[in-house]
Structures are given as structure tokens and as C-alpha cells.
């Protein structure tokens, strides 16, 4: 008489090692009995891994981070400068608005290298919108844990506002009849002044540890250099014209702007390649009086003539990639606006930048000569400091 096989419970959820050996597993976690006896690793003790595929946007952002680490934001190649950019990324992993602002700048810089790859411009705009949306609550309610991330965001966002307008993709076969460089530049300058005001009030104690941040946000002015009229006869002409044509506060702010401007021009001319002095290029707009900027916005002729001379200062260092392209764009546009009555006063900056007393080419609207820039709705943001100095940001709502 044959013996009946004793029934037993089948092991359906055994470990990988028991299944491979075709033996019954007692399914004890974190290590089954068989694996414990054999002194081998048991799959129960290893966490299960969920494979998450990388999508196209994730791969693009990895490429942007790699680009950021290989291409410095400024010409400063010191160890401190490199460490600042590395630290910013690390901080960005826990403060996503900072990381978004970093990726936005990297995408703009990458697009600048190859203007046919418009996806990088689109990526820059998407990251900038996300950065602003995520940063807004923190600027409305300032907390100590956000200080360093807010400082980095303020710096990177103001640089984005300068670089973005001249990097917009070509529009209507390269025609850009309604692009207004004065409006775009003043928008970026106002944003820079707002961020500087916020940083000075809330984050000023952090500036001393970083020379770049000091130069970007400090209101310490370079001491005026006396006797520059003999070196720059153009300065004497401008001063004489301001005294003759401007009155009251307008005279004061125009004289202040032109005196500072030529002091900065002389300083950069005497110290070519000096990284610290290069920061004067974006320092001048931060220290001029707000009334002067209002005069520029209102297209006051004397203020625009001075603004045209700012193009000379910008042109003194082309290593700052976010300023590249601005000198000829700005100067040529102002030339077309004022040339009938102000040609003599614009000849000097025109010669300094173009090497000739007049531009040699025009836009489709007859306003200036500059590389193709489209007329698009601004993809940037606006900023203002309210009465209680809260940082208010507004921008188009973008899902990201």
C-alpha cells in the first residue's frame, strides 16, 4: 500500500535565494531561516527599489547643472568664486526657488551659445517663472532659514533680467520693429535697485562674506575722481550742457549720474581685467538717483544722452556675458531717437563702441542697429519694494 504524501503549505512569497535553490522558505523577515543557516544575504533584508524613469525635462536639467559647473557665471576664477557657485547648487536642493533661478541662468547661457536650440530659452523661461512663484511667499514673510537662498535668488534674478531681453528667439524672420531697449534696460535696472534695497535691509549682514555679493548689492560708491575733464573733454561738454538745459533736481541728478559714470569709466580704463572693478558696470545703475531713471523713462533728451554714455561703460568689459550685446543695441536706439539735435553729443560714445561717428545699419523700424531681437511679451517679472519693505513679486502664472 503506497503512502500518501503529507500535504504542506506552499511558499509563494519566499525570498529570491530560496526560490533559486528550489527549497521551501519560511518567509521570516528580515532574513529567512535558510539564509540565516547558510549565512548568506537574504533578499528580504534588501529594500525594494522602484525604478523611476528620467523624463526629457529631468535630463535637460541634469545637463544644465553640468553646464553650470563647467561655465562660471562671472570671469572670476578664484577658488572662492567657484565654491560660491557650487554652494548655491547645494543650497538649491533644499530651497527650490534658488535652484530654479540657477537653472534659468544656465539655460540662457546655453541658448546664447547656440541660438538654434530654442528649447533652452523655453526652459529658462519656465524655470524663471517657477523660481518667482516659489520665492514669493518667502519674500512676503522673511524667515532666517531662507536668508542665504534669498540672497542668491536676488542676485541671479537680477542678472536674468539683464540677459534675457537680448536673448529672445528670432521673431518674424528676424524683424523686431517694436523692441524698446530703453524700456527693457530700465525694467532690469529697477529690478536690480529693488533687490539691492531688500538685501540691504534684510540680508546686509551676509554680504561681507562674499565679494561678489558685496559688489552686486553694496551701496558704497567709488570716490569721485577730480580733474577728469582734461582727460575726458566729453565730460566737460556734458556738464556744461546739463547746467544750461536742466533746472533744480533734474540738474542735480544728471550731474550726479554723469560724474559717477566718468569716474567708473576712468577706473575701469585704468584697471583692465580687474574683477572687482568690473562690477562697477552693474553698480552704476544701482547708485544713480531714481529721478534720473524716471527722466530716462520719460525720454528726457539730456537723460538719454547720459544713458547712451553708459553704453561705453558696459562696453569696457565684454567678459560679463549677461551684458554682451547691450552697448550697440542701446546706443544705436538712442541715436535714432535723438540724432537730429544731439548728434554732436553722441559722436564720442558712438566712436568708442562702433569705431565710427554713426551706426552703419538699422532695424526694420529705423531705430538703431543691433543683433536680431524679437518683439515678444515680456517673459520676465516685475518687482517693487512696498512701504513696509516687503518684497512683492508678480509674474505670469506658469504651471511647473
XYZ file of C-alpha atoms in Angstrom:
400
model
C 0.000 0.000 0.000
C 1.516 3.266 -1.124
C 1.970 6.067 1.345
C 0.096 9.318 0.747
C 2.264 12.429 0.605
C 1.669 14.674 3.575
C 0.152 17.956 2.350
C 2.032 21.187 3.146
C 1.554 24.893 2.645
C 3.319 26.114 -0.443
C 5.682 29.063 -0.155
C 4.587 31.619 -2.730
C 6.279 34.687 -1.255
C 9.660 33.240 -0.418
C 12.927 35.061 -0.768
C 14.821 35.121 -4.027
C 17.590 32.879 -2.663
C 15.208 30.043 -1.647
C 13.393 30.220 -4.960
C 16.665 29.935 -6.814
C 17.616 26.831 -4.748
C 14.057 25.404 -5.096
C 13.614 24.942 -1.367
C 10.831 25.991 0.936
C 11.227 29.393 2.550
C 9.740 30.106 5.975
C 9.262 33.758 4.855
C 10.618 35.231 8.070
C 11.766 38.839 7.760
C 14.292 40.381 7.622
C 16.150 37.092 6.991
C 14.610 33.698 6.379
C 15.795 30.601 8.277
C 17.544 29.007 5.281
C 19.570 32.118 4.523
C 20.425 32.516 8.174
C 21.718 28.921 8.323
C 23.728 29.372 5.124
C 24.988 32.766 6.358
C 24.094 34.418 3.051
C 22.367 37.663 2.183
C 18.576 37.388 2.037
C 16.514 39.446 -0.378
C 14.102 40.190 2.494
C 16.802 42.341 4.097
C 17.361 44.403 0.933
C 14.950 47.288 0.304
C 12.955 47.011 -2.868
C 13.858 49.710 -5.376
C 11.306 51.429 -7.567
C 12.783 52.333 -10.923
C 11.735 55.858 -11.859
C 12.451 56.667 -15.485
C 14.091 60.002 -16.288
C 11.881 62.154 -18.476
C 13.096 64.700 -21.016
C 12.849 67.648 -18.600
C 14.846 65.811 -15.924
C 17.610 65.031 -18.391
C 17.629 68.637 -19.571
C 18.034 69.893 -16.006
C 20.907 67.479 -15.387
C 22.586 68.913 -18.471
C 22.016 72.441 -17.157
C 23.595 71.605 -13.799
C 26.597 70.090 -15.561
C 26.875 73.241 -17.697
C 26.627 75.488 -14.620
C 29.591 73.759 -13.015
C 31.733 73.992 -16.173
C 30.948 77.606 -17.094
C 31.424 80.243 -14.366
C 28.809 82.937 -14.087
C 31.426 85.695 -13.915
C 35.056 85.913 -15.112
C 36.220 85.459 -11.510
C 38.030 82.091 -11.452
C 39.144 82.205 -7.820
C 38.506 79.277 -5.519
C 36.071 81.381 -3.521
C 34.049 82.198 -6.650
C 33.865 78.559 -7.711
C 32.896 77.491 -4.211
C 30.118 80.090 -4.194
C 28.553 78.583 -7.306
C 28.890 75.024 -6.009
C 27.399 76.015 -2.651
C 24.493 77.734 -4.389
C 23.508 74.479 -6.103
C 23.729 72.515 -2.869
C 21.581 75.103 -1.131
C 19.169 74.984 -4.050
C 18.360 71.330 -3.408
C 16.628 72.374 -0.184
C 15.359 75.748 -1.498
C 13.877 75.015 -4.881
C 13.286 78.627 -5.938
C 17.053 79.158 -5.762
C 17.690 76.051 -7.856
C 15.133 77.251 -10.417
C 16.895 80.615 -10.712
C 20.257 78.858 -11.214
C 18.845 76.607 -13.941
C 17.200 79.606 -15.622
C 20.549 81.403 -15.921
C 22.323 78.256 -17.101
C 19.662 77.705 -19.772
C 20.013 81.282 -21.029
C 23.784 80.940 -21.205
C 23.499 77.628 -23.058
C 20.987 79.105 -25.518
C 23.343 82.017 -26.110
C 25.961 79.549 -27.406
C 23.581 78.082 -29.990
C 20.568 80.230 -30.831
C 19.025 77.446 -32.934
C 18.312 75.403 -29.782
C 15.254 77.372 -28.688
C 14.263 74.692 -26.190
C 16.875 76.140 -23.854
C 15.215 79.539 -23.977
C 11.852 77.916 -23.223
C 13.469 76.030 -20.350
C 14.948 79.272 -18.997
C 11.553 80.991 -19.004
C 9.876 78.007 -17.330
C 12.494 77.893 -14.566
C 12.368 81.646 -14.014
C 8.585 81.612 -13.662
C 8.818 78.696 -11.241
C 11.532 80.478 -9.232
C 9.422 83.609 -8.850
C 6.257 81.693 -7.915
C 8.101 79.656 -5.305
C 10.060 82.611 -3.909
C 7.114 84.978 -3.477
C 5.826 83.595 -0.144
C 9.311 83.701 1.392
C 9.810 87.351 0.471
C 6.436 88.246 1.920
C 7.309 86.509 5.187
C 11.061 86.648 5.705
C 12.482 83.805 7.809
C 16.059 83.274 8.936
C 16.191 79.798 7.383
C 15.707 81.387 3.950
C 18.315 84.165 4.199
C 21.126 82.678 2.125
C 18.792 81.241 -0.502
C 17.037 84.607 -0.830
C 20.371 86.356 -1.287
C 21.370 84.011 -4.104
C 17.935 84.242 -5.714
C 18.087 88.057 -5.632
C 21.465 88.103 -7.364
C 20.606 85.533 -10.035
C 17.188 87.017 -10.802
C 18.599 90.499 -11.363
C 21.210 89.053 -13.744
C 18.500 87.116 -15.594
C 16.556 90.355 -16.102
C 19.604 91.900 -17.815
C 20.454 88.921 -20.002
C 17.013 87.734 -21.138
C 15.757 90.578 -23.384
C 18.577 90.291 -25.935
C 18.378 86.501 -25.977
C 14.748 86.131 -27.025
C 14.406 83.877 -30.069
C 14.086 85.445 -33.503
C 10.603 86.687 -34.300
C 9.024 87.334 -37.700
C 12.111 86.389 -39.704
C 14.438 88.456 -37.555
C 12.341 91.638 -37.641
C 11.866 93.355 -34.293
C 10.161 96.688 -35.014
C 8.683 97.324 -31.550
C 11.539 96.221 -29.329
C 12.406 99.079 -26.946
C 15.904 98.673 -25.423
C 15.408 101.658 -23.114
C 12.251 100.205 -21.609
C 13.799 96.748 -21.252
C 17.012 98.047 -19.671
C 15.172 100.337 -17.254
C 12.983 97.408 -16.236
C 16.098 95.385 -15.406
C 17.689 98.345 -13.594
C 14.592 98.944 -11.476
C 14.522 95.278 -10.538
C 18.200 95.473 -9.597
C 17.578 98.501 -7.388
C 14.634 96.764 -5.699
C 16.622 93.624 -4.959
C 19.508 95.752 -3.669
C 17.140 97.638 -1.345
C 15.710 94.388 0.002
C 19.130 92.829 0.510
C 20.440 95.939 2.254
C 17.533 95.913 4.705
C 17.187 92.204 5.442
C 20.366 90.429 4.354
C 23.122 93.019 4.580
C 24.948 91.091 7.304
C 25.594 88.254 4.814
C 27.358 90.433 2.241
C 30.728 90.717 3.964
C 31.444 87.017 3.384
C 31.228 87.221 -0.429
C 32.987 89.883 -2.569
C 30.608 89.197 -5.477
C 27.563 89.903 -3.327
C 29.243 92.996 -1.886
C 29.831 94.387 -5.370
C 26.338 93.411 -6.501
C 24.352 94.880 -3.618
C 26.587 97.258 -1.683
C 25.740 100.954 -1.951
C 29.311 102.034 -1.226
C 30.217 104.413 -4.012
C 33.603 104.850 -5.587
C 35.131 108.172 -4.594
C 34.737 110.700 -7.384
C 37.917 111.374 -9.329
C 38.649 115.062 -9.699
C 40.011 116.721 -12.822
C 38.618 114.209 -15.305
C 37.593 116.967 -17.747
C 41.142 117.240 -19.075
C 41.249 113.510 -19.681
C 37.696 113.275 -20.988
C 36.681 116.514 -22.738
C 33.312 114.868 -23.311
C 32.630 115.139 -19.581
C 33.128 118.901 -19.673
C 30.712 119.173 -22.607
C 28.083 117.144 -20.797
C 28.399 119.137 -17.590
C 28.090 122.410 -19.493
C 25.011 121.164 -21.302
C 23.363 119.966 -18.084
C 23.993 123.315 -16.398
C 22.447 125.104 -19.353
C 19.413 122.915 -20.037
C 18.396 121.416 -16.695
C 16.987 123.055 -13.590
C 16.621 122.159 -9.919
C 16.534 118.487 -9.013
C 16.869 117.385 -12.625
C 20.153 119.255 -12.877
C 21.386 117.706 -9.631
C 20.614 114.103 -10.546
C 22.018 114.452 -14.073
C 25.283 115.924 -12.775
C 25.499 113.164 -10.183
C 24.891 110.482 -12.826
C 27.467 111.817 -15.290
C 30.151 112.438 -12.631
C 29.792 108.901 -11.294
C 29.707 107.473 -14.807
C 33.011 109.001 -15.899
C 34.636 108.094 -12.581
C 33.640 104.486 -13.246
C 34.822 104.697 -16.870
C 38.206 106.040 -15.728
C 38.505 103.359 -13.024
C 37.808 100.519 -15.457
C 40.081 102.017 -18.093
C 42.940 102.220 -15.605
C 42.333 98.693 -14.267
C 41.593 96.458 -17.262
C 40.696 92.938 -16.279
C 40.301 93.767 -12.587
C 37.362 91.614 -11.478
C 36.479 93.838 -8.547
C 36.284 96.957 -10.697
C 34.343 95.137 -13.403
C 31.392 95.069 -11.029
C 31.093 98.844 -11.460
C 29.282 98.103 -14.716
C 26.176 96.944 -12.885
C 26.940 99.162 -9.902
C 26.314 102.489 -11.668
C 22.569 101.908 -12.273
C 22.132 100.972 -8.594
C 23.543 104.254 -7.286
C 22.038 106.791 -9.682
C 19.031 108.679 -8.364
C 15.569 107.299 -9.068
C 14.575 110.665 -10.572
C 17.245 110.227 -13.232
C 15.773 106.853 -14.206
C 12.315 108.452 -14.328
C 13.704 111.052 -16.724
C 15.065 108.271 -18.925
C 11.696 106.533 -18.869
C 10.000 109.792 -19.881
C 12.507 110.082 -22.773
C 14.083 113.270 -21.404
C 16.743 114.072 -24.001
C 19.541 115.002 -21.569
C 18.982 111.867 -19.502
C 19.035 109.705 -22.649
C 22.325 111.260 -23.742
C 23.839 110.266 -20.381
C 22.311 106.790 -20.688
C 23.940 106.490 -24.115
C 27.298 107.099 -22.425
C 26.536 104.253 -20.016
C 26.890 102.022 -23.087
C 30.594 102.964 -23.086
C 30.951 101.683 -19.511
C 29.185 98.421 -20.393
C 31.457 98.014 -23.402
C 34.652 98.176 -21.316
C 34.358 94.533 -20.281
C 32.737 92.005 -22.568
C 33.551 89.075 -20.270
C 30.267 89.657 -18.459
C 28.136 87.571 -20.799
C 24.829 88.898 -19.472
C 25.778 92.429 -20.650
C 27.058 91.374 -24.065
C 25.121 92.954 -26.915
C 23.703 95.782 -24.842
C 26.167 98.586 -25.754
C 25.445 98.710 -29.532
C 21.741 97.961 -29.011
C 21.201 100.767 -26.513
C 23.401 103.354 -28.194
C 22.025 102.825 -31.686
C 18.457 103.090 -30.447
C 19.135 106.375 -28.633
C 20.979 107.627 -31.720
C 17.880 107.156 -33.853
C 15.727 108.928 -31.275
C 17.973 111.979 -30.800
C 20.346 112.228 -33.760
C 18.806 115.294 -35.402
C 19.594 117.644 -32.493
C 22.071 115.686 -30.393
C 24.388 114.118 -32.952
C 27.449 116.001 -31.688
C 26.941 114.809 -28.105
C 26.502 111.193 -29.218
C 29.525 111.104 -31.515
C 32.013 110.225 -28.753
C 30.170 107.130 -27.395
C 29.441 106.073 -30.983
C 33.146 106.169 -31.832
C 34.047 104.340 -28.621
C 31.704 101.452 -29.406
C 31.342 101.329 -33.195
C 34.625 102.945 -34.184
C 32.628 105.373 -36.297
C 30.623 108.511 -35.641
C 27.372 106.926 -36.815
C 25.785 103.463 -36.950
C 26.118 101.627 -40.243
C 22.908 99.599 -40.153
C 19.356 99.830 -38.860
C 16.439 97.870 -37.557
C 13.326 97.459 -39.639
C 11.783 100.413 -37.824
C 14.835 102.628 -38.308
C 15.618 102.586 -34.610
C 19.187 101.556 -34.073
C 21.445 98.747 -35.111
C 21.553 95.552 -33.160
C 21.501 91.793 -33.406
C 18.130 90.108 -34.036
C 15.844 90.541 -31.054
C 12.152 89.721 -31.283
C 9.168 91.655 -30.068
C 7.626 89.232 -27.571
C 5.560 89.688 -24.472
C 7.991 90.020 -21.609
C 8.704 86.649 -20.080
C 10.318 88.274 -17.090
C 8.932 89.598 -13.848
C 8.359 92.888 -12.067
C 9.478 93.730 -8.572
C 8.744 96.513 -6.122
C 9.512 97.355 -2.535
C 6.323 98.324 -0.721
C 6.139 100.852 2.115
C 6.931 98.222 4.724
C 9.808 96.985 2.513
C 8.217 93.615 1.798
C 9.460 92.227 -1.438
C 6.486 91.934 -3.805
C 6.927 89.888 -6.938
C 4.499 89.430 -9.787
C 4.779 87.404 -12.953
C 2.622 85.386 -15.351
C 1.290 82.279 -13.614
C 3.002 79.212 -15.015
C 2.439 75.617 -14.075
C 5.752 73.896 -13.465
